[in-house]
PDB file of C-alpha atoms and ligand atoms in Angstrom:
ATOM      1  CA  MET A   1     104.199 124.776  82.917  1.00  0.00           C
ATOM      2  CA  ASP A   2     107.610 126.422  82.512  1.00  0.00           C
ATOM      3  CA  THR A   3     110.009 123.952  84.116  1.00  0.00           C
ATOM      4  CA  LYS A   4     112.288 126.741  85.438  1.00  0.00           C
ATOM      5  CA  LYS A   5     109.404 128.178  87.430  1.00  0.00           C
ATOM      6  CA  ALA A   6     108.322 124.805  88.786  1.00  0.00           C
ATOM      7  CA  PRO A   7     110.442 124.737  91.989  1.00  0.00           C
ATOM      8  CA  LYS A   8     109.284 128.261  92.952  1.00  0.00           C
ATOM      9  CA  THR A   9     105.656 127.393  92.257  1.00  0.00           C
ATOM     10  CA  ARG A  10     105.991 124.205  94.275  1.00  0.00           C
ATOM     11  CA  ALA A  11     107.495 126.106  97.194  1.00  0.00           C
ATOM     12  CA  PHE A  12     104.655 128.630  97.003  1.00  0.00           C
ATOM     13  CA  PHE A  13     101.979 125.932  97.120  1.00  0.00           C
ATOM     14  CA  GLN A  14     103.865 124.143  99.890  1.00  0.00           C
ATOM     15  CA  LYS A  15     103.772 127.382 101.938  1.00  0.00           C
ATOM     16  CA  ILE A  16     100.024 127.739 101.347  1.00  0.00           C
ATOM     17  CA  LYS A  17      99.518 124.122 102.408  1.00  0.00           C
ATOM     18  CA  GLU A  18     101.551 124.691 105.590  1.00  0.00           C
ATOM     19  CA  TRP A  19      99.520 127.787 106.422  1.00  0.00           C
ATOM     20  CA  GLY A  20      96.301 125.897 105.769  1.00  0.00           C
ATOM     21  CA  GLN A  21      97.407 123.213 108.206  1.00  0.00           C
ATOM     22  CA  LYS A  22      98.375 125.843 110.799  1.00  0.00           C
ATOM     23  CA  ILE A  23      95.005 127.578 110.500  1.00  0.00           C
ATOM     24  CA  SER A  24      93.058 124.337 110.836  1.00  0.00           C
ATOM     25  CA  GLU A  25      95.133 123.490 113.919  1.00  0.00           C
ATOM     26  CA  TRP A  26      94.306 126.924 115.456  1.00  0.00           C
ATOM     27  CA  VAL A  27      90.625 126.446 114.693  1.00  0.00           C
ATOM     28  CA  ARG A  28      90.782 123.018 116.288  1.00  0.00           C
ATOM     29  CA  LYS A  29      92.511 124.399 119.397  1.00  0.00           C
ATOM     30  CA  TYR A  30      89.855 127.105 119.702  1.00  0.00           C
ATOM     31  CA  ASP A  31      87.170 124.484 119.252  1.00  0.00           C
ATOM     32  CA  ASP A  32      88.760 122.332 121.953  1.00  0.00           C
ATOM     33  CA  ALA A  33      88.720 125.153 124.451  1.00  0.00           C
ATOM     34  CA  HIS A  34      85.127 126.188 123.749  1.00  0.00           C
ATOM     35  CA  ASN A  35      83.077 123.184 122.811  1.00  0.00           C
ATOM     36  CA  TYR A  36      83.320 119.533 121.984  1.00  0.00           C
ATOM     37  CA  THR A  37      81.985 117.669 119.011  1.00  0.00           C
ATOM     38  CA  CYS A  38      82.379 114.023 118.067  1.00  0.00           C
ATOM     39  CA  ASP A  39      85.263 113.560 115.624  1.00  0.00           C
ATOM     40  CA  ILE A  40      83.229 110.980 113.710  1.00  0.00           C
ATOM     41  CA  CYS A  41      79.642 112.298 113.463  1.00  0.00           C
ATOM     42  CA  GLY A  42      80.059 115.936 114.550  1.00  0.00           C
ATOM     43  CA  ARG A  43      77.362 115.701 117.254  1.00  0.00           C
ATOM     44  CA  GLU A  44      77.937 117.723 120.397  1.00  0.00           C
ATOM     45  CA  VAL A  45      79.440 115.782 123.306  1.00  0.00           C
ATOM     46  CA  PHE A  46      79.488 116.831 126.934  1.00  0.00           C
ATOM     47  CA  GLY A  47      82.044 114.667 128.687  1.00  0.00           C
ATOM     48  CA  GLY A  48      85.104 115.940 126.803  1.00  0.00           C
ATOM     49  CA  GLU A  49      85.446 112.700 124.834  1.00  0.00           C
ATOM     50  CA  ARG A  50      86.514 112.892 121.180  1.00  0.00           C
ATOM     51  CA  VAL A  51      84.127 110.191 119.973  1.00  0.00           C
ATOM     52  CA  CYS A  52      80.479 110.157 121.134  1.00  0.00           C
ATOM     53  CA  LYS A  53      79.032 107.089 122.867  1.00  0.00           C
ATOM     54  CA  GLN A  54      76.912 106.061 119.860  1.00  0.00           C
ATOM     55  CA  CYS A  55      79.870 106.202 117.453  1.00  0.00           C
ATOM     56  CA  PHE A  56      82.108 104.450 119.996  1.00  0.00           C
ATOM     57  CA  ARG A  57      79.675 101.540 120.284  1.00  0.00           C
ATOM     58  CA  ALA A  58      79.139 101.349 116.518  1.00  0.00           C
ATOM     59  CA  LEU A  59      82.864 101.116 115.684  1.00  0.00           C
ATOM     60  CA  PRO A  60      84.076  97.777 114.255  1.00  0.00           C
ATOM     61  CA  TRP A  61      86.043  96.574 117.296  1.00  0.00           C
ATOM     62  CA  ASN A  62      88.568  93.824 116.669  1.00  0.00           C
ATOM     63  CA  ASP A  63      87.100  91.365 119.154  1.00  0.00           C
ATOM     64  CA  GLY A  64      86.145  87.701 118.932  1.00  0.00           C
ATOM     65  CA  GLU A  65      88.678  85.151 117.690  1.00  0.00           C
ATOM     66  CA  ILE A  66      92.058  86.661 116.848  1.00  0.00           C
ATOM     67  CA  CYS A  67      95.325  85.094 115.705  1.00  0.00           C
ATOM     68  CA  PRO A  68      97.601  85.030 118.812  1.00  0.00           C
ATOM     69  CA  GLN A  69     100.570  86.171 116.700  1.00  0.00           C
ATOM     70  CA  CYS A  70      99.381  88.835 114.264  1.00  0.00           C
ATOM     71  CA  GLY A  71      96.221  89.817 116.169  1.00  0.00           C
ATOM     72  CA  ARG A  72      93.966  89.842 113.111  1.00  0.00           C
ATOM     73  CA  ARG A  73      90.430  88.545 113.474  1.00  0.00           C
ATOM     74  CA  VAL A  74      90.265  85.003 112.134  1.00  0.00           C
ATOM     75  CA  LYS A  75      87.522  82.575 111.154  1.00  0.00           C
ATOM     76  CA  GLU A  76      88.624  79.848 113.602  1.00  0.00           C
ATOM     77  CA  ALA A  77      90.698  79.955 116.810  1.00  0.00           C
ATOM     78  CA  GLY A  78      94.445  79.466 116.463  1.00  0.00           C
ATOM     79  CA  VAL A  79      97.432  80.800 114.543  1.00  0.00           C
ATOM     80  CA  CYS A  80      96.328  82.014 111.086  1.00  0.00           C
ATOM     81  CA  LEU A  81      97.652  80.331 107.951  1.00  0.00           C
ATOM     82  CA  GLU A  82      99.610  83.420 106.946  1.00  0.00           C
ATOM     83  CA  CYS A  83     101.511  83.380 110.268  1.00  0.00           C
ATOM     84  CA  LYS A  84     102.080  79.626 109.971  1.00  0.00           C
ATOM     85  CA  ALA A  85     103.532  80.085 106.488  1.00  0.00           C
ATOM     86  CA  ARG A  86     105.567  83.232 107.242  1.00  0.00           C
ATOM     87  CA  PRO A  87     105.895  84.049 110.959  1.00  0.00           C
ATOM     88  CA  LEU A  88     106.215  87.765 111.669  1.00  0.00           C
ATOM     89  CA  ARG A  89     109.405  89.117 113.266  1.00  0.00           C
ATOM     90  CA  THR A  90     107.293  90.840 115.921  1.00  0.00           C
ATOM     91  CA  ASP A  91     106.812  88.911 119.149  1.00  0.00           C
ATOM     92  CA  ARG A  92     103.116  89.766 119.275  1.00  0.00           C
ATOM     93  CA  ALA A  93     100.884  92.173 117.374  1.00  0.00           C
ATOM     94  CA  ARG A  94      97.489  93.545 118.376  1.00  0.00           C
ATOM     95  CA  SER A  95      95.037  96.068 116.975  1.00  0.00           C
ATOM     96  CA  ALA A  96      92.051  97.836 118.453  1.00  0.00           C
ATOM     97  CA  LEU A  97      89.733  97.972 115.446  1.00  0.00           C
ATOM     98  CA  LEU A  98      88.998  96.303 112.145  1.00  0.00           C
ATOM     99  CA  TYR A  99      89.973  98.286 109.061  1.00  0.00           C
ATOM    100  CA  GLU A 100      86.346  98.772 108.017  1.00  0.00           C
ATOM    101  CA  GLY A 101      83.595 101.411 107.944  1.00  0.00           C
ATOM    102  CA  GLU A 102      84.099 104.409 110.230  1.00  0.00           C
ATOM    103  CA  ALA A 103      87.407 103.039 111.596  1.00  0.00           C
ATOM    104  CA  ALA A 104      88.925 102.859 108.099  1.00  0.00           C
ATOM    105  CA  ARG A 105      87.533 106.308 107.302  1.00  0.00           C
ATOM    106  CA  LEU A 106      89.042 107.725 110.495  1.00  0.00           C
ATOM    107  CA  ILE A 107      92.490 106.384 109.527  1.00  0.00           C
ATOM    108  CA  LEU A 108      92.209 107.720 105.971  1.00  0.00           C
ATOM    109  CA  ARG A 109      91.137 111.170 107.207  1.00  0.00           C
ATOM    110  CA  TYR A 110      94.019 111.150 109.703  1.00  0.00           C
ATOM    111  CA  LYS A 111      96.531 110.303 106.970  1.00  0.00           C
ATOM    112  CA  ARG A 112      95.077 112.789 104.495  1.00  0.00           C
ATOM    113  CA  GLY A 113      95.701 115.953 106.470  1.00  0.00           C
ATOM    114  CA  GLN A 114      93.264 115.858 109.418  1.00  0.00           C
ATOM    115  CA  LYS A 115      96.115 115.653 111.890  1.00  0.00           C
ATOM    116  CA  TYR A 116      93.958 116.653 114.893  1.00  0.00           C
ATOM    117  CA  LEU A 117      92.350 113.188 114.820  1.00  0.00           C
ATOM    118  CA  TYR A 118      95.366 111.819 116.718  1.00  0.00           C
ATOM    119  CA  ARG A 119      93.491 112.528 119.939  1.00  0.00           C
ATOM    120  CA  ALA A 120      90.412 110.484 118.990  1.00  0.00           C
ATOM    121  CA  ILE A 121      92.677 107.712 117.724  1.00  0.00           C
ATOM    122  CA  ALA A 122      94.674 107.749 120.977  1.00  0.00           C
ATOM    123  CA  ASP A 123      91.398 107.510 122.959  1.00  0.00           C
ATOM    124  CA  LEU A 124      90.532 104.366 121.026  1.00  0.00           C
ATOM    125  CA  SER A 125      94.035 102.878 121.430  1.00  0.00           C
ATOM    126  CA  VAL A 126      95.074 103.521 125.041  1.00  0.00           C
ATOM    127  CA  PRO A 127      92.951 100.820 126.789  1.00  0.00           C
ATOM    128  CA  LEU A 128      94.275  97.966 124.638  1.00  0.00           C
ATOM    129  CA  ILE A 129      97.908  99.101 124.846  1.00  0.00           C
ATOM    130  CA  GLY A 130      97.657  99.418 128.634  1.00  0.00           C
ATOM    131  CA  ARG A 131      96.177  95.917 128.858  1.00  0.00           C
ATOM    132  CA  GLU A 132      98.403  94.075 126.378  1.00  0.00           C
ATOM    133  CA  PHE A 133     101.746  95.859 126.406  1.00  0.00           C
ATOM    134  CA  ALA A 134     102.329  97.046 129.965  1.00  0.00           C
ATOM    135  CA  GLU A 135     105.960  95.833 129.801  1.00  0.00           C
ATOM    136  CA  ALA A 136     106.906  98.026 126.818  1.00  0.00           C
ATOM    137  CA  GLU A 137     109.799 100.337 127.708  1.00  0.00           C
ATOM    138  CA  ALA A 138     109.436 102.638 124.694  1.00  0.00           C
ATOM    139  CA  LEU A 139     107.101 103.402 121.779  1.00  0.00           C
ATOM    140  CA  VAL A 140     108.713 103.266 118.331  1.00  0.00           C
ATOM    141  CA  PRO A 141     107.113 105.104 115.395  1.00  0.00           C
ATOM    142  CA  VAL A 142     107.306 103.752 111.840  1.00  0.00           C
ATOM    143  CA  PRO A 143     109.600 106.232 110.047  1.00  0.00           C
ATOM    144  CA  MET A 144     108.849 107.898 106.712  1.00  0.00           C
ATOM    145  CA  THR A 145     111.368 109.065 104.146  1.00  0.00           C
ATOM    146  CA  LYS A 146     112.079 112.813 104.355  1.00  0.00           C
ATOM    147  CA  LYS A 147     110.326 113.295 101.021  1.00  0.00           C
ATOM    148  CA  ALA A 148     107.144 111.480 102.089  1.00  0.00           C
ATOM    149  CA  ARG A 149     107.085 113.408 105.352  1.00  0.00           C
ATOM    150  CA  ARG A 150     107.412 116.730 103.521  1.00  0.00           C
ATOM    151  CA  ALA A 151     104.530 115.791 101.235  1.00  0.00           C
ATOM    152  CA  ARG A 152     102.184 114.939 104.143  1.00  0.00           C
ATOM    153  CA  GLY A 153     103.482 117.579 106.537  1.00  0.00           C
ATOM    154  CA  TYR A 154     103.742 115.123 109.435  1.00  0.00           C
ATOM    155  CA  ASN A 155     104.509 111.515 110.253  1.00  0.00           C
ATOM    156  CA  GLN A 156     101.170 110.135 111.465  1.00  0.00           C
ATOM    157  CA  SER A 157     102.851 107.312 113.384  1.00  0.00           C
ATOM    158  CA  LEU A 158     105.161 109.711 115.272  1.00  0.00           C
ATOM    159  CA  VAL A 159     102.313 112.143 116.108  1.00  0.00           C
ATOM    160  CA  LEU A 160     100.254 109.269 117.513  1.00  0.00           C
ATOM    161  CA  CYS A 161     103.280 107.934 119.445  1.00  0.00           C
ATOM    162  CA  GLU A 162     103.795 111.324 121.101  1.00  0.00           C
ATOM    163  CA  GLU A 163     100.166 111.473 122.236  1.00  0.00           C
ATOM    164  CA  LEU A 164     100.229 107.864 123.484  1.00  0.00           C
ATOM    165  CA  SER A 165     103.454 108.645 125.325  1.00  0.00           C
ATOM    166  CA  ARG A 166     101.760 111.561 127.139  1.00  0.00           C
ATOM    167  CA  ARG A 167      98.827 109.354 128.123  1.00  0.00           C
ATOM    168  CA  LEU A 168     100.740 106.197 129.064  1.00  0.00           C
ATOM    169  CA  GLY A 169     103.925 107.693 130.500  1.00  0.00           C
ATOM    170  CA  VAL A 170     106.076 105.543 128.188  1.00  0.00           C
ATOM    171  CA  PRO A 171     108.803 107.405 126.253  1.00  0.00           C
ATOM    172  CA  VAL A 172     108.969 107.681 122.451  1.00  0.00           C
ATOM    173  CA  LEU A 173     112.071 106.186 120.868  1.00  0.00           C
ATOM    174  CA  ASP A 174     112.310 107.526 117.323  1.00  0.00           C
ATOM    175  CA  ALA A 175     115.122 105.090 116.596  1.00  0.00           C
ATOM    176  CA  ALA A 176     114.648 104.196 112.950  1.00  0.00           C
ATOM    177  CA  GLU A 177     115.087 105.978 109.634  1.00  0.00           C
ATOM    178  CA  LYS A 178     113.577 105.126 106.291  1.00  0.00           C
ATOM    179  CA  ARG A 179     116.146 105.862 103.664  1.00  0.00           C
ATOM    180  CA  LYS A 180     114.600 104.599 100.493  1.00  0.00           C
ATOM    181  CA  GLU A 181     111.102 105.044  99.170  1.00  0.00           C
ATOM    182  CA  THR A 182     109.233 101.812  98.593  1.00  0.00           C
ATOM    183  CA  LYS A 183     106.587 100.978  96.021  1.00  0.00           C
ATOM    184  CA  PRO A 184     102.946 101.284  97.099  1.00  0.00           C
ATOM    185  CA  GLN A 185     102.028  98.030  98.824  1.00  0.00           C
ATOM    186  CA  LYS A 186      98.332  97.938  98.029  1.00  0.00           C
ATOM    187  CA  SER A 187      98.141  94.967  95.711  1.00  0.00           C
ATOM    188  CA  LEU A 188     100.983  92.910  97.212  1.00  0.00           C
ATOM    189  CA  GLY A 189     100.834  89.870  99.531  1.00  0.00           C
ATOM    190  CA  ARG A 190     102.969  89.469 102.689  1.00  0.00           C
ATOM    191  CA  GLU A 191     105.909  87.843 100.911  1.00  0.00           C
ATOM    192  CA  GLU A 192     106.033  90.449  98.129  1.00  0.00           C
ATOM    193  CA  ARG A 193     105.611  93.277 100.621  1.00  0.00           C
ATOM    194  CA  GLU A 194     108.521  91.927 102.653  1.00  0.00           C
ATOM    195  CA  LYS A 195     110.694  91.863  99.546  1.00  0.00           C
ATOM    196  CA  ASN A 196     109.598  95.408  98.709  1.00  0.00           C
ATOM    197  CA  LEU A 197     110.581  96.650 102.180  1.00  0.00           C
ATOM    198  CA  GLU A 198     113.801  94.658 102.565  1.00  0.00           C
ATOM    199  CA  GLY A 199     116.567  96.777 104.088  1.00  0.00           C
ATOM    200  CA  CYS A 200     114.540 100.020 103.952  1.00  0.00           C
ATOM    201  CA  PHE A 201     114.814 100.708 107.700  1.00  0.00           C
ATOM    202  CA  HIS A 202     118.040 101.828 109.315  1.00  0.00           C
ATOM    203  CA  ILE A 203     118.453 101.968 113.096  1.00  0.00           C
ATOM    204  CA  ALA A 204     120.394 105.115 113.919  1.00  0.00           C
ATOM    205  CA  LYS A 205     120.197 104.830 117.712  1.00  0.00           C
ATOM    206  CA  ARG A 206     121.490 101.292 118.267  1.00  0.00           C
ATOM    207  CA  SER A 207     122.609 101.829 121.856  1.00  0.00           C
ATOM    208  CA  ALA A 208     119.154 103.167 122.805  1.00  0.00           C
ATOM    209  CA  VAL A 209     117.534 100.039 121.371  1.00  0.00           C
ATOM    210  CA  ASN A 210     119.905  97.445 122.842  1.00  0.00           C
ATOM    211  CA  GLY A 211     118.269  95.054 125.321  1.00  0.00           C
ATOM    212  CA  LYS A 212     114.940  96.948 125.303  1.00  0.00           C
ATOM    213  CA  THR A 213     111.345  95.732 125.070  1.00  0.00           C
ATOM    214  CA  LEU A 214     109.804  97.914 122.371  1.00  0.00           C
ATOM    215  CA  LEU A 215     106.334  98.592 121.018  1.00  0.00           C
ATOM    216  CA  VAL A 216     106.061  99.654 117.368  1.00  0.00           C
ATOM    217  CA  ILE A 217     103.043 101.897 116.678  1.00  0.00           C
ATOM    218  CA  ASP A 218     101.343 102.057 113.281  1.00  0.00           C
ATOM    219  CA  ASP A 219      97.907 102.892 111.901  1.00  0.00           C
ATOM    220  CA  THR A 220      97.010  99.792 109.906  1.00  0.00           C
ATOM    221  CA  PHE A 221      98.041  96.152 109.789  1.00  0.00           C
ATOM    222  CA  THR A 222      97.339  94.650 106.381  1.00  0.00           C
ATOM    223  CA  THR A 223      99.832  91.811 105.977  1.00  0.00           C
ATOM    224  CA  GLY A 224     102.131  92.972 108.782  1.00  0.00           C
ATOM    225  CA  ALA A 225     105.126  93.336 106.458  1.00  0.00           C
ATOM    226  CA  THR A 226     105.933  96.882 107.637  1.00  0.00           C
ATOM    227  CA  VAL A 227     105.928  96.167 111.385  1.00  0.00           C
ATOM    228  CA  SER A 228     107.723  92.873 110.751  1.00  0.00           C
ATOM    229  CA  GLU A 229     110.513  94.510 108.736  1.00  0.00           C
ATOM    230  CA  LEU A 230     110.927  97.241 111.365  1.00  0.00           C
ATOM    231  CA  ALA A 231     110.929  94.622 114.151  1.00  0.00           C
ATOM    232  CA  ASP A 232     113.625  92.734 112.249  1.00  0.00           C
ATOM    233  CA  ALA A 233     115.826  95.850 112.017  1.00  0.00           C
ATOM    234  CA  LEU A 234     115.274  96.638 115.732  1.00  0.00           C
ATOM    235  CA  LYS A 235     116.149  93.082 116.746  1.00  0.00           C
ATOM    236  CA  ARG A 236     119.296  93.099 114.636  1.00  0.00           C
ATOM    237  CA  ALA A 237     120.219  96.297 116.507  1.00  0.00           C
ATOM    238  CA  GLY A 238     119.866  94.392 119.791  1.00  0.00           C
ATOM    239  CA  ALA A 239     116.238  94.891 120.928  1.00  0.00           C
ATOM    240  CA  ALA A 240     115.178  92.113 123.336  1.00  0.00           C
ATOM    241  CA  LYS A 241     111.516  92.037 122.333  1.00  0.00           C
ATOM    242  CA  VAL A 242     109.512  93.913 119.712  1.00  0.00           C
ATOM    243  CA  TYR A 243     105.712  94.071 119.876  1.00  0.00           C
ATOM    244  CA  ALA A 244     103.419  95.936 117.527  1.00  0.00           C
ATOM    245  CA  PHE A 245     100.238  97.875 118.080  1.00  0.00           C
ATOM    246  CA  THR A 246      98.238  99.044 115.087  1.00  0.00           C
ATOM    247  CA  VAL A 247      95.042 101.050 115.428  1.00  0.00           C
ATOM    248  CA  THR A 248      93.292  98.896 112.837  1.00  0.00           C
ATOM    249  CA  SER A 249      93.883  95.582 111.089  1.00  0.00           C
ATOM    250  CA  VAL A 250      92.413  93.855 108.076  1.00  0.00           C
ATOM    251  CA  GLU A 251      90.389  90.793 109.030  1.00  0.00           C
ATOM    252  CA  ASP A 252      91.717  87.457 107.763  1.00  0.00           C
ATOM    253  CA  LYS A 253      88.781  85.996 105.911  1.00  0.00           C
ATOM    254  CA  THR A 254      90.625  82.899 104.681  1.00  0.00           C
ATOM    255  CA  ALA A 255      88.861  79.741 105.793  1.00  0.00           C
ATOM    256  CA  PHE A 256      91.121  77.255 107.574  1.00  0.00           C
ATOM    257  CA  GLY A 257      92.481  74.456 105.435  1.00  0.00           C
ATOM    258  CA  LYS A 258      92.998  76.765 102.464  1.00  0.00           C
ATOM    259  CA  PRO A 259      96.472  77.969 101.572  1.00  0.00           C
ATOM    260  CA  PRO A 260      97.076  81.714 102.081  1.00  0.00           C
ATOM    261  CA  LYS A 261      97.058  83.898  99.011  1.00  0.00           C
ATOM    262  CA  THR A 262     100.501  85.162  98.067  1.00  0.00           C
ATOM    263  CA  SER A 263      99.333  88.076  95.962  1.00  0.00           C
ATOM    264  CA  GLY A 264      96.335  90.187  95.126  1.00  0.00           C
ATOM    265  CA  LYS A 265      95.537  90.481  98.826  1.00  0.00           C
ATOM    266  CA  LYS A 266      93.706  93.626  99.794  1.00  0.00           C
TER     267      LYS A 266
HETATM  268 ZN1   ZN B   1      79.574 110.489 117.080  1.00  0.00          ZN
HETATM  269 ZN1   ZN B   2      98.292  85.603 112.173  1.00  0.00          ZN
END
């Protein structure tokens, strides 16, 4: 491609993408007003819920034994080895679902353009947040760099925060900025992820954060490095307590008595 034309072409495709997103949002709004279908299986539902009863029951709920610190499902009761080795900077983290099957697919669809899924995801999140984090004074989204936000068209964490705020009556505090892009975290362990994220969050609204009990909202907890790094920045800016809620988390399948893996963790 002619490199001089590239910016114009990019802008053109960006416009088309924006229009595509607008149209799908209109279609969704029309759909909302006229009928309801399950956001997972597409079956018709009659109670106005976003996820039908069958799909709701079949979801991989994060119940059973969980680590009291990171909230991941663990093989045996107690603090997981990863948290013993490297405690998170969050005071407590919890997640509603395991990052598996339909729950993982829902998150991927939500992050890959199907923005309307924030309502289904909020439905699945509200009960746990109400139960576990009633003392939170504000919901804090995980920021994206401007470039990453432009590429996706929205910050999925902020969109979810706004919906949760409407449902729970707790304000959104969009206090942090992400100034530098970080490497993809996929193949890194907690320690390497922490290094990768070091200093990437900047708290612009320090006075709004000072002395507050905050709840960071994110979609997935893998090693917890992202919420931990953001909690660290918020605490350095004066936050009293920082909790984290993630919609899903990756189960810790390490048997007790074995040292945690430091790399190659999914
Ligand atoms: Zn369904
Ligand atoms: Zn843990």
